[in-house]
Amino acid sequence: MSGIGASVRIGVLDGDGIGPEIVPVAVSVASKALRRNGLDVDWVALPFGRSAIDSHGSAAPQETLTALDELDTWILGPHDSASYPSEFRGQLTPGAVIRKRYNLFANLRPAKALDAARATTPDIDLLIARENSEGLYADRNMAVGSGEFMPTPDVALAVGVITRAASERIAREAFTWARRRRGKVTVVHKANVLTMTTGLFRDACLDVAAEFPDVEVSQEHVDAMAAHLVRRAADFDVVVTENLFGDILSDLAAELAGSLGTAASINCSATKAMAQAAHGAAPDIAGHDVANPAAMISSTAMLLAWQAQHYGDERLMTAAAQIDSALIATVSAGVATRDLGGTASTSDFAAEVLRRL
Ligand code: ATP
């Protein structure tokens, strides 16, 4: 495909907790960057999450899902489903409803310092390609029912699902990204203990490696990988791993790079992509104008970069790069929210990023 035309349509789902504070910031920043590159944006606001329970009687209203069917990209704020009224708590989380419906199998989570001075590991620059559709995650590894259950009140079991098809699919994504980056993939597993499940994951990834002879491949056990990230993160480029390991390692990598508040991510398939910060709804700080909007802003930049690749449109790639540069310039100039050791509010930070665009 080449070119997206004169305007872009992107869905906006605000989310819970700090979502309504950080998602509008990402929307303003992306609007300005796109306008600068000659593109209009049609933001399609859709009800979802806690507010949709009040307005539509469901955290994931059908009208929102029907609207998403027509879109290929959207921004999803974080959800705090643990705080929903009890009758909604046993249901799939709103994010899981979307990931399942559109089979967003790849969760791509980069870790790179916005400002070296504020990072524990200033030279970290990696991309975690996390398998997003199976593993031990009970909200996504079953077609019907949950992958966790309790035969008695004192016994709890969880089903871990690893398939060759899903492992190969995320491995191809990881190796493709490695070609665009520094040409290295590390396969992370625990095949010495979980021999069948994560052993199958490792084997499937190594089979895919044979299709990418130009990419250097290595493997690590997940526990060793956690230690290596702390000691020598700069040695790693793309890390491919199953769902739970990827969730944990990406939070570790995010903190090494600065703060969870700067941790971007997208969830994608070959045809749809969703920007979703790697952090949660942070209910402890919601409503105080102190949340760091950087993760949501750079997740949105990743979304534009995904669109740029999907449609072969340079203007979107330029807008994404300009957003990243404005973020780096803002933090490097000393503008930092509380999580980064500064005193800037969410709105101060937003104004500074917009000014530098
Ligand atoms: P989830 O399981 O939904 O990812 P979580 O339980 O891991 O959520 P978070 O909501 O991510 O938890 O919050 C973890 C900590 O990080 C909290 O102390 C929270 O305040 C902080 N935090 C998360 N996001 C941000 C942000 N954007 N800005 C500042 N602090 C944040």
XYZ file of C-alpha atoms and ligand atoms in Angstrom:
388
model
C 0.000 0.000 0.000
C 1.224 3.537 -0.492
C -0.106 6.640 1.272
C -3.010 7.071 3.659
C -4.671 10.044 1.924
C -5.231 13.427 3.532
C -6.596 12.275 6.872
C -6.229 9.555 9.453
C -9.011 7.996 11.560
C -7.961 6.866 15.027
C -10.231 5.566 17.813
C -9.864 6.978 21.336
C -10.843 4.958 24.411
C -9.962 6.977 27.520
C -9.815 4.188 30.121
C -9.963 4.411 33.919
C -7.744 5.867 36.661
C -5.166 8.170 35.087
C -6.484 7.293 31.574
C -8.673 10.413 31.200
C -5.656 12.547 32.205
C -3.027 11.021 29.900
C -5.013 9.955 26.811
C -6.148 13.524 25.916
C -2.493 14.628 26.154
C -1.466 11.939 23.658
C -4.320 13.031 21.376
C -3.234 16.709 21.437
C 0.406 15.838 20.809
C -0.395 13.468 17.926
C -2.867 15.979 16.416
C -0.203 18.673 16.336
C 2.466 16.358 14.884
C 0.110 15.082 12.191
C -1.076 18.585 11.279
C 2.558 19.664 10.919
C 2.932 16.898 8.359
C -0.137 17.880 6.379
C -2.470 15.237 7.824
C -5.858 15.815 9.475
C -7.015 13.385 12.135
C -10.539 12.198 12.711
C -10.460 11.118 16.393
C -13.332 8.723 17.051
C -14.153 8.850 20.787
C -15.694 5.590 21.996
C -17.197 4.622 25.375
C -15.229 1.889 27.175
C -14.303 0.900 30.729
C -15.773 2.207 34.020
C -17.602 5.167 32.478
C -19.215 2.861 29.908
C -20.623 0.697 32.734
C -22.544 3.778 33.874
C -23.562 4.979 30.423
C -24.073 1.661 28.567
C -24.318 -1.042 31.258
C -21.161 -2.724 29.959
C -17.435 -2.020 30.197
C -17.089 -3.125 26.560
C -20.292 -1.918 24.831
C -21.231 -3.572 21.545
C -21.471 -0.181 19.816
C -17.788 0.450 20.606
C -16.751 -2.967 19.296
C -18.788 -2.422 16.123
C -17.075 0.943 15.626
C -13.632 -0.634 16.169
C -14.433 -3.204 13.449
C -14.270 -0.273 11.010
C -10.994 1.173 12.351
C -7.468 -0.177 12.029
C -5.863 1.882 14.820
C -6.901 3.210 18.188
C -5.539 4.440 21.541
C -6.579 2.553 24.647
C -6.224 4.106 28.099
C -5.437 1.803 31.035
C -8.219 -0.043 32.904
C -8.772 -0.670 36.581
C -11.216 -3.562 36.331
C -10.538 -4.596 39.952
C -12.506 -1.496 41.001
C -15.613 -2.311 38.908
C -18.885 -3.234 40.625
C -18.743 -6.922 41.664
C -21.063 -8.158 38.882
C -18.561 -6.894 36.268
C -15.402 -8.132 37.963
C -15.585 -11.772 36.827
C -15.821 -10.753 33.174
C -12.979 -10.422 30.695
C -11.132 -7.147 31.287
C -12.016 -4.500 28.671
C -8.508 -4.677 27.186
C -8.732 -8.469 26.913
C -12.055 -8.218 25.055
C -10.329 -6.131 22.390
C -7.118 -8.157 22.216
C -9.145 -11.346 21.743
C -11.630 -9.941 19.245
C -8.890 -8.646 16.950
C -6.266 -11.265 17.782
C -3.670 -8.643 18.705
C -1.014 -11.292 19.196
C 2.078 -9.111 19.456
C 2.749 -6.779 22.369
C 5.766 -4.678 21.409
C 7.414 -2.908 24.333
C 10.563 -0.850 23.727
C 12.816 0.232 26.604
C 15.022 3.215 25.898
C 15.920 6.088 28.235
C 14.255 9.421 27.433
C 17.014 11.058 29.444
C 20.177 9.133 30.317
C 20.645 11.190 33.472
C 17.373 9.871 34.892
C 17.907 6.214 33.960
C 19.355 3.445 36.112
C 20.716 1.898 32.919
C 21.322 4.798 30.508
C 22.462 2.657 27.567
C 19.467 0.298 27.509
C 17.878 0.186 24.035
C 15.820 -2.912 23.462
C 12.455 -4.075 22.200
C 10.544 -6.807 23.988
C 8.263 -8.769 21.651
C 5.823 -10.332 24.084
C 3.443 -13.094 22.954
C 0.039 -11.695 23.825
C -2.566 -14.386 23.215
C -1.794 -17.399 25.406
C 0.659 -18.554 28.119
C -0.578 -18.476 31.722
C -2.862 -15.498 31.185
C -6.246 -16.856 32.204
C -8.099 -13.994 30.493
C -6.856 -14.933 27.045
C -5.729 -18.558 26.834
C -9.162 -20.248 26.567
C -11.877 -20.056 23.909
C -14.544 -20.561 26.591
C -14.055 -20.227 30.338
C -10.984 -19.167 32.236
C -7.555 -20.764 32.369
C -7.618 -20.515 36.173
C -9.904 -22.496 38.443
C -10.353 -23.758 42.010
C -11.454 -27.371 42.574
C -11.774 -26.548 46.309
C -11.486 -23.230 48.161
C -7.923 -24.199 49.091
C -6.620 -25.449 45.762
C -6.012 -23.189 42.780
C -4.860 -24.343 39.350
C -3.815 -22.451 36.236
C -3.497 -23.708 32.695
C -0.507 -22.537 30.678
C -1.033 -22.712 26.943
C 1.816 -22.571 24.424
C 1.196 -23.407 20.773
C 3.670 -23.723 17.952
C 1.572 -21.451 15.730
C 1.422 -18.557 18.215
C 5.113 -18.956 19.106
C 6.181 -18.894 15.452
C 3.953 -15.864 14.808
C 5.562 -13.743 17.547
C 9.009 -15.017 16.581
C 8.504 -13.782 12.980
C 7.471 -10.401 14.351
C 10.595 -10.291 16.552
C 12.990 -11.287 13.764
C 11.395 -8.788 11.384
C 11.933 -6.038 13.975
C 15.538 -7.150 14.513
C 16.205 -6.505 10.806
C 14.996 -2.913 11.287
C 17.141 -2.543 14.436
C 20.567 -3.997 15.363
C 19.997 -7.485 13.937
C 19.924 -9.532 17.161
C 17.168 -11.617 18.798
C 17.315 -13.241 22.243
C 14.754 -16.001 22.855
C 13.770 -16.048 26.550
C 12.250 -19.200 28.067
C 12.565 -21.544 31.040
C 12.922 -24.771 29.101
C 15.096 -26.401 31.777
C 12.016 -26.615 34.065
C 8.942 -25.949 31.896
C 10.323 -28.286 29.290
C 7.219 -28.948 27.207
C 5.589 -25.521 27.272
C 8.432 -23.032 27.169
C 10.558 -25.704 25.471
C 8.070 -25.657 22.593
C 8.218 -21.856 22.576
C 12.035 -21.941 22.350
C 12.032 -24.597 19.615
C 9.448 -22.727 17.525
C 11.479 -19.502 17.802
C 14.699 -21.285 16.820
C 12.920 -22.833 13.800
C 11.854 -19.349 12.698
C 15.442 -18.132 13.220
C 16.467 -20.349 10.309
C 14.291 -18.125 8.022
C 16.375 -15.094 9.117
C 20.007 -16.180 8.653
C 21.127 -12.531 8.728
C 19.810 -12.100 12.297
C 21.985 -13.237 15.201
C 20.059 -15.417 17.642
C 20.767 -16.298 21.278
C 18.708 -17.739 24.127
C 18.419 -17.162 27.869
C 16.473 -18.585 30.802
C 14.091 -15.944 32.117
C 15.673 -15.742 35.577
C 19.145 -15.268 34.094
C 17.685 -12.715 31.695
C 16.387 -10.601 34.610
C 19.915 -10.549 36.051
C 21.501 -9.764 32.662
C 19.101 -6.839 32.145
C 20.270 -5.255 35.380
C 23.957 -5.855 34.677
C 24.345 -5.571 30.893
C 21.084 -4.501 29.232
C 22.939 -2.800 26.367
C 23.951 -6.199 24.978
C 20.343 -6.974 23.998
C 18.411 -5.781 20.960
C 15.102 -7.645 20.416
C 13.890 -10.004 23.143
C 11.148 -12.472 22.236
C 9.306 -14.267 24.991
C 6.012 -15.727 26.134
C 3.272 -13.688 27.765
C 4.015 -13.715 31.520
C 7.797 -13.497 31.154
C 7.352 -10.588 28.737
C 5.035 -8.745 31.115
C 7.516 -8.974 33.972
C 10.706 -8.316 31.995
C 9.176 -5.297 30.280
C 8.333 -3.611 33.613
C 11.904 -4.267 34.751
C 13.306 -2.879 31.490
C 11.017 0.169 31.731
C 12.239 1.047 35.209
C 15.877 0.548 34.149
C 15.216 3.012 31.331
C 13.679 5.611 33.651
C 10.159 4.888 34.842
C 7.121 2.763 34.116
C 5.494 6.118 33.341
C 7.615 6.330 30.172
C 7.022 2.723 29.021
C 5.355 2.650 25.610
C 3.713 -0.309 23.897
C 1.489 -1.326 21.061
C -0.607 -4.451 20.657
C -0.930 -5.483 17.050
C -1.823 -8.044 14.413
C -1.013 -7.782 10.714
C -4.050 -5.536 10.159
C -4.848 -3.682 13.403
C -2.849 -1.889 16.062
C -3.694 -0.448 19.464
C -1.551 1.993 21.435
C -1.576 1.072 25.111
C 0.946 2.292 27.692
C 2.729 -0.584 29.422
C 1.618 0.700 32.835
C -1.756 0.301 34.495
C -4.441 2.770 35.613
C -2.383 3.910 38.652
C -5.452 4.516 40.858
C -3.129 5.682 43.667
C -2.345 8.905 41.781
C -5.449 9.312 39.583
C -7.134 12.704 39.560
C -4.113 14.598 40.967
C -2.595 15.847 37.690
C 0.713 14.132 38.521
C 0.712 11.119 36.165
C 3.425 10.952 33.569
C 1.792 11.077 30.103
C 5.075 10.111 28.350
C 4.236 6.401 27.975
C 0.852 7.195 26.424
C 2.410 9.807 24.127
C 5.150 7.513 22.909
C 2.737 4.569 22.543
C 0.769 6.838 20.226
C 3.958 7.644 18.307
C 4.514 3.877 17.931
C 0.970 3.608 16.581
C 1.713 6.258 13.944
C 4.936 4.417 13.032
C 2.918 1.193 12.651
C 0.484 3.024 10.348
C 3.416 4.494 8.414
C 4.726 1.014 7.730
C 1.276 -0.403 7.021
C 0.368 2.281 4.496
C 3.857 3.115 3.272
C 3.329 6.782 4.259
C 6.447 8.762 5.203
C 4.450 11.635 6.738
C 3.247 9.372 9.548
C 6.801 8.167 10.217
C 8.025 11.766 10.355
C 5.229 12.701 12.781
C 6.148 9.730 15.004
C 9.841 10.706 14.998
C 8.989 14.338 15.805
C 6.897 13.249 18.797
C 9.780 11.110 20.089
C 12.222 14.004 19.649
C 9.904 16.443 21.448
C 9.579 14.009 24.359
C 13.343 13.514 24.616
C 13.960 17.280 24.383
C 11.380 17.924 27.127
C 12.807 15.429 29.612
C 16.405 16.358 28.742
C 15.567 20.012 29.485
C 14.732 18.957 33.043
C 10.951 18.844 32.745
C 9.999 15.739 34.702
C 6.951 14.409 36.467
C 7.156 13.001 40.003
C 7.912 9.408 38.930
C 11.059 10.728 37.194
C 12.122 12.690 40.263
C 10.717 16.044 39.079
C 7.832 18.299 40.070
C 6.058 18.910 36.741
C 2.327 18.177 36.657
C 0.722 16.183 33.842
C -0.529 19.427 32.285
C 2.852 21.204 32.628
C 4.576 18.272 30.962
C 1.987 18.194 28.164
C 2.417 21.931 27.503
C 6.211 21.566 27.323
C 6.028 18.672 24.842
C 3.530 20.580 22.674
C 5.741 23.674 22.742
C 8.738 21.650 21.503
C 6.854 20.000 18.647
P -1.643 -3.337 35.658
O -1.620 -4.722 36.226
O -2.971 -2.875 35.174
O -0.505 -3.083 34.686
P -0.244 -2.502 38.016
O -0.837 -3.115 39.230
O 0.995 -3.103 37.435
O -1.344 -2.347 36.890
P 0.159 0.346 37.739
O -1.200 0.934 37.621
O 0.961 0.247 36.492
O 0.073 -1.043 38.481
O 0.968 1.169 38.820
C 2.191 0.703 39.392
C 2.898 1.904 40.045
O 3.443 2.739 39.014
C 1.966 2.769 40.880
O 2.653 3.240 42.013
C 1.624 3.909 39.942
O 1.320 5.122 40.601
C 2.889 4.055 39.107
N 2.564 4.518 37.755
C 1.987 3.789 36.773
N 1.810 4.546 35.679
C 2.295 5.771 35.973
C 2.396 7.003 35.233
N 1.966 7.122 33.972
N 2.936 8.066 35.863
C 3.385 7.969 37.122
N 3.330 6.858 37.854
C 2.788 5.754 37.299
